[in-house]
mmCIF file of C-alpha atoms in Angstrom:
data_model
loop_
_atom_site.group_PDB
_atom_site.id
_atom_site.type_symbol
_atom_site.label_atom_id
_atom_site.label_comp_id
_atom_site.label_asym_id
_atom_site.label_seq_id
_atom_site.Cartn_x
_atom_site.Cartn_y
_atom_site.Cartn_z
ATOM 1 C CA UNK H 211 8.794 67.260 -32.451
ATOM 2 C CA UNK H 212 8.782 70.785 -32.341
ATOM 3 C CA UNK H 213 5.797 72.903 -34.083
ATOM 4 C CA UNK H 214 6.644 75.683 -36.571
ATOM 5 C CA UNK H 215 3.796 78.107 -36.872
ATOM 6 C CA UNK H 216 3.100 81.046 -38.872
ATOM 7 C CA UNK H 217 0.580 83.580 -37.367
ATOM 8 C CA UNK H 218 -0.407 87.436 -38.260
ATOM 9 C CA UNK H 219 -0.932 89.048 -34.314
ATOM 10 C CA UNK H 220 0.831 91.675 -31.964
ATOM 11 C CA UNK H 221 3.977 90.189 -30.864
ATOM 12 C CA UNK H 222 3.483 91.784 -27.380
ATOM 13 C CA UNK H 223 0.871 89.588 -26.977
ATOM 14 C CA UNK H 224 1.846 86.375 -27.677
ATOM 15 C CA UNK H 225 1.328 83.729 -24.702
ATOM 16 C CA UNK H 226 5.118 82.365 -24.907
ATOM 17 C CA UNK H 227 7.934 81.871 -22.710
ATOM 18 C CA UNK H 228 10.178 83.965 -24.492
ATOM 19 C CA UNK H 229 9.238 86.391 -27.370
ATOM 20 C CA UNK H 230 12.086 88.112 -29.724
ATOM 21 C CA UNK H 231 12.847 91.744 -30.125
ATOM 22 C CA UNK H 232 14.184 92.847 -33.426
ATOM 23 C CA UNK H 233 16.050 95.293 -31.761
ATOM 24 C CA UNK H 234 18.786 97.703 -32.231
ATOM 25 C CA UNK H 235 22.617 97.509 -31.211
ATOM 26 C CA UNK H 236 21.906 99.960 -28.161
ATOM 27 C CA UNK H 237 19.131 97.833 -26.997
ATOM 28 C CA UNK H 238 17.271 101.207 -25.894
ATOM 29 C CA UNK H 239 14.299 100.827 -27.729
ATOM 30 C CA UNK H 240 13.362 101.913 -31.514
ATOM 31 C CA UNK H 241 10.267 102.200 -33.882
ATOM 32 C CA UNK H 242 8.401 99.011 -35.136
ATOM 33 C CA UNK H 243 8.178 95.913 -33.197
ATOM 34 C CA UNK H 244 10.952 97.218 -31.218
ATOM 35 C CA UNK H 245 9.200 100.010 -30.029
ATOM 36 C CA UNK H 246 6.029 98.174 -29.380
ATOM 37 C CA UNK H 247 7.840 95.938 -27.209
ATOM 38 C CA UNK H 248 9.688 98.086 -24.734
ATOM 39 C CA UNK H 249 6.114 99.898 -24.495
ATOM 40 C CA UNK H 250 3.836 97.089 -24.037
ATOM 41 C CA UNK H 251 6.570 95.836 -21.072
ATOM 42 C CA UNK H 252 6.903 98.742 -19.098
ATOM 43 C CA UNK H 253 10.159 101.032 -17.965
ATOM 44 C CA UNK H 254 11.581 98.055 -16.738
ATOM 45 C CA UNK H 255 12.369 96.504 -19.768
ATOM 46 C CA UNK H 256 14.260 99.794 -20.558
ATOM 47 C CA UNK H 257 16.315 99.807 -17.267
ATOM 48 C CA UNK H 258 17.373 96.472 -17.610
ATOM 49 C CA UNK H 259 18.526 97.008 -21.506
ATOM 50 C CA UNK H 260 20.729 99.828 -20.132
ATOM 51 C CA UNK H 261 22.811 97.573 -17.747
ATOM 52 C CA UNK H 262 23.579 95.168 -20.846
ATOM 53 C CA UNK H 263 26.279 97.359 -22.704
ATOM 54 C CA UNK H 264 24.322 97.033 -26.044
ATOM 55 C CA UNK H 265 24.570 94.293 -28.830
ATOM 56 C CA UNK H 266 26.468 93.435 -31.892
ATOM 57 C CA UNK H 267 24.939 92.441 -35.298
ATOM 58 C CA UNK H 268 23.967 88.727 -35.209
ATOM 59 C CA UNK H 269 23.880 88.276 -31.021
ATOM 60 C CA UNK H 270 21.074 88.512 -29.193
ATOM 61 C CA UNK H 271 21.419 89.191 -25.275
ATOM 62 C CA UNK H 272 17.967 88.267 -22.710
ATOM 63 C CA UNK H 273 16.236 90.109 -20.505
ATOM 64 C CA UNK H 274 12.885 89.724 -18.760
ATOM 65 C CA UNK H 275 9.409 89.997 -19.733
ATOM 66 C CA UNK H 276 8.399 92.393 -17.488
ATOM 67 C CA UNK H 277 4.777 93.341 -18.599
ATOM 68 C CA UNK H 278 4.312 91.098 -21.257
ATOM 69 C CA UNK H 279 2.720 87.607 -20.782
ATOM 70 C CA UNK H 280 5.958 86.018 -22.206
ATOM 71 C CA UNK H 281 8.728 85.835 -19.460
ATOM 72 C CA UNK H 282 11.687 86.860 -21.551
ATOM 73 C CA UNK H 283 12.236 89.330 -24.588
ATOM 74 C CA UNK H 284 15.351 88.320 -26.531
ATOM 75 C CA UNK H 285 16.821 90.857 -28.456
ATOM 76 C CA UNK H 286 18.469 90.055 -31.363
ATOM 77 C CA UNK H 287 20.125 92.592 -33.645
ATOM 78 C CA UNK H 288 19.327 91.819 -37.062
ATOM 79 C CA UNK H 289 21.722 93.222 -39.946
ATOM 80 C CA UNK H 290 21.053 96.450 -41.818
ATOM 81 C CA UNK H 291 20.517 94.914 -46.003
ATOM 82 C CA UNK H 292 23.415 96.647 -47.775
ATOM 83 C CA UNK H 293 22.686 94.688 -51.109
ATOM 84 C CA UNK H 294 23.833 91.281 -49.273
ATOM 85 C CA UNK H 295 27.832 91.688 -49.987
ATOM 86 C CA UNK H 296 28.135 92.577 -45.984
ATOM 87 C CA UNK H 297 27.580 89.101 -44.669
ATOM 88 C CA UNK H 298 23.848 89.904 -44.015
ATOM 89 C CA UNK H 299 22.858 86.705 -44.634
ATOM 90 C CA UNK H 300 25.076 85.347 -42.317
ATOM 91 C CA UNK H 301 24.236 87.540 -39.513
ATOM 92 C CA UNK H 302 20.482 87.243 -40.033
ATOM 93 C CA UNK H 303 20.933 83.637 -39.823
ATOM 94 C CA UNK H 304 22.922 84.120 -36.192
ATOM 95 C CA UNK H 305 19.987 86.125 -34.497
ATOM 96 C CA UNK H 306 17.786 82.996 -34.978
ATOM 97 C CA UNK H 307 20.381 80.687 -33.995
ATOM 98 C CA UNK H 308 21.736 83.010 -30.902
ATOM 99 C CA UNK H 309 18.001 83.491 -30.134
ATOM 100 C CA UNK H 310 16.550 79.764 -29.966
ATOM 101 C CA UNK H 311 20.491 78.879 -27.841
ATOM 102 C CA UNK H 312 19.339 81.713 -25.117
ATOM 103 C CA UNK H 313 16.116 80.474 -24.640
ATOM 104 C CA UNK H 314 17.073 76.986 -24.129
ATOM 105 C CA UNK H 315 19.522 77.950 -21.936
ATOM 106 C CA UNK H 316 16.920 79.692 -20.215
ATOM 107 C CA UNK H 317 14.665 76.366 -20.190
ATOM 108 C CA UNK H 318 12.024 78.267 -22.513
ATOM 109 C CA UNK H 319 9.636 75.694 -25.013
ATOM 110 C CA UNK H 320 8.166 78.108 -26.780
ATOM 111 C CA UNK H 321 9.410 81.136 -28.604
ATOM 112 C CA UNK H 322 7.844 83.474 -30.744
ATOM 113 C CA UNK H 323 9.660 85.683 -33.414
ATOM 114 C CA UNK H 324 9.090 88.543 -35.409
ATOM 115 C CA UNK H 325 10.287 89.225 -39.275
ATOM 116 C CA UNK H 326 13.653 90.341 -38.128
ATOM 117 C CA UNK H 327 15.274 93.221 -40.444
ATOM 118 C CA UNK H 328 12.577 93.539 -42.823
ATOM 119 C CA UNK H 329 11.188 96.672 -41.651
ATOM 120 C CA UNK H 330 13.184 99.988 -41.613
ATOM 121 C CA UNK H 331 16.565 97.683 -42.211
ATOM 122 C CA UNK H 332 15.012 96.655 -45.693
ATOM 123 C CA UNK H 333 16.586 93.541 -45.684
ATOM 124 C CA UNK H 334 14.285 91.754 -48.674
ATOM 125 C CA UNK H 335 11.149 89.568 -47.181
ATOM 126 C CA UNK H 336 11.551 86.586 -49.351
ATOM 127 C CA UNK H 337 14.965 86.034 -48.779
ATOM 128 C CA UNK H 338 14.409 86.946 -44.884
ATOM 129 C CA UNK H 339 11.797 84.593 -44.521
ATOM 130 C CA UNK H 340 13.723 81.551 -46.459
ATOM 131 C CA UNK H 341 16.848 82.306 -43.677
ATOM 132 C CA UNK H 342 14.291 82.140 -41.029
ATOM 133 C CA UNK H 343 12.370 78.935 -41.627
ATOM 134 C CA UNK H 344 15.784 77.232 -42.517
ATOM 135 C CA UNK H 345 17.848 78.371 -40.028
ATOM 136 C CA UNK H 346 15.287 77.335 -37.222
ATOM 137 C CA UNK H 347 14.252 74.070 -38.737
ATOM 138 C CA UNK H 348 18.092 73.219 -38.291
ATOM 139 C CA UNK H 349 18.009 74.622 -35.014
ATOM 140 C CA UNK H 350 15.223 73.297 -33.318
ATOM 141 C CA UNK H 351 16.031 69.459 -34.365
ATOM 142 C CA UNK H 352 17.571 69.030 -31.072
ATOM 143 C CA UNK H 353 16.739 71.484 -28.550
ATOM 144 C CA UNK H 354 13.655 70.812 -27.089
ATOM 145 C CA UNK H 355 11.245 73.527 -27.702
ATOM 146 C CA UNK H 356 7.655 72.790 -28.334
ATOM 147 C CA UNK H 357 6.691 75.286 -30.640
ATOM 148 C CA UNK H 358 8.311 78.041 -32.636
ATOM 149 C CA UNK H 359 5.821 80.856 -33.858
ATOM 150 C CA UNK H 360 6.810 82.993 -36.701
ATOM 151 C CA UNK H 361 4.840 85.999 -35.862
ATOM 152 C CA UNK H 362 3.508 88.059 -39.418
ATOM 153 C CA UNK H 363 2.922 91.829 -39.109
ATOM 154 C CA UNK H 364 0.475 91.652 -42.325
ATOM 155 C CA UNK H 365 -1.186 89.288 -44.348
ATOM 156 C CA UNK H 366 1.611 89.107 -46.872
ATOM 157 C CA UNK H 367 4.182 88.073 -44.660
ATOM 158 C CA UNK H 368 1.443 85.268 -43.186
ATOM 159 C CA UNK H 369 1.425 83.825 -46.458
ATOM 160 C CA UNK H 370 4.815 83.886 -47.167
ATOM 161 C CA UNK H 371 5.655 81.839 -43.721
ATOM 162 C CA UNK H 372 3.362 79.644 -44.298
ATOM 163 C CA UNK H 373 3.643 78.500 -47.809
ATOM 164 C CA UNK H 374 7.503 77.975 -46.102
ATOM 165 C CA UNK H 375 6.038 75.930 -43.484
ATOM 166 C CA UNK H 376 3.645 73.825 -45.667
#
């Protein structure tokens, strides 16, 4: 049975096999949790992302950890909210899914993701966090992952994921 856990931290260091990257489509690094990731690995993580070609909204492409204590940074382009008639919801819901399907693939049992597109995409936190929770609960049924950490960048978020998860 697979754990679902809420908790407010760093991302960069979370003890996981795999963490996510709410990243953008060029994969080349950004501001937020994207930024703090390609930092907190090292230039590595940068000259691998440029051999990948970039990233469509809704896929999510691996690399390695490099610096970070997990082994694997997915990065998973989350949609920009353009009032939800652009098949955000959709696409949100495919960066979980495309993320949790890489890191099986990759033999990975524990994952840890951010609040993908709720930061400078302004896709809305409630309705974020409701894809998330659902979308992996469906997901993780079958695929053999140990635990699943929704990682919170404030207090508010915490609460939100784990009211979700109670």
């Amino acid at each position: 049975m697979t754990r679902l856990v809420a908790i407010q931290t760093d991302i960069t260091t979370v003890e996981v096999d795999a963490i996510v990257n709410a990243a953008n489509s060029s994969l080349l690094g950004g501001g937020g949790v994207d930024g703090a990731i390609h930092r907190a690995a090292g230039p590595q993580l940068l000259a691998e992302c440029q051999t990948l070609g970039g990233c469509r909204t809704g896929e999510a492409k691996l690399t390695q950890g490099y610096q970070l204590p997990a082994n694997y940074v997915i990065h998973a382009v989350g949609p920009v909210w353009h009032g939800g008639k652009h098949e955000e919801v959709t696409l949100l819901a495919n960066c979980y899914r495309r993320s949790l399907e890489l890191a099986r693939r990759h033999g990975a049992k524990s994952i840890a993701f951010p609040c993908i597109s709720t930061g400078v995409y302004h896709f809305p936190k409630d309705l974020a966090a409701d894809i998330a929770v659902a979308t992996v609960k469906g997901a993780v049924a079958d695929n053999g992952m140990d635990v699943v950490y929704f990682v919170c960048f404030d207090n508010e978020d915490l609460k939100r994921y784990q009211s979700l998860l109670a």
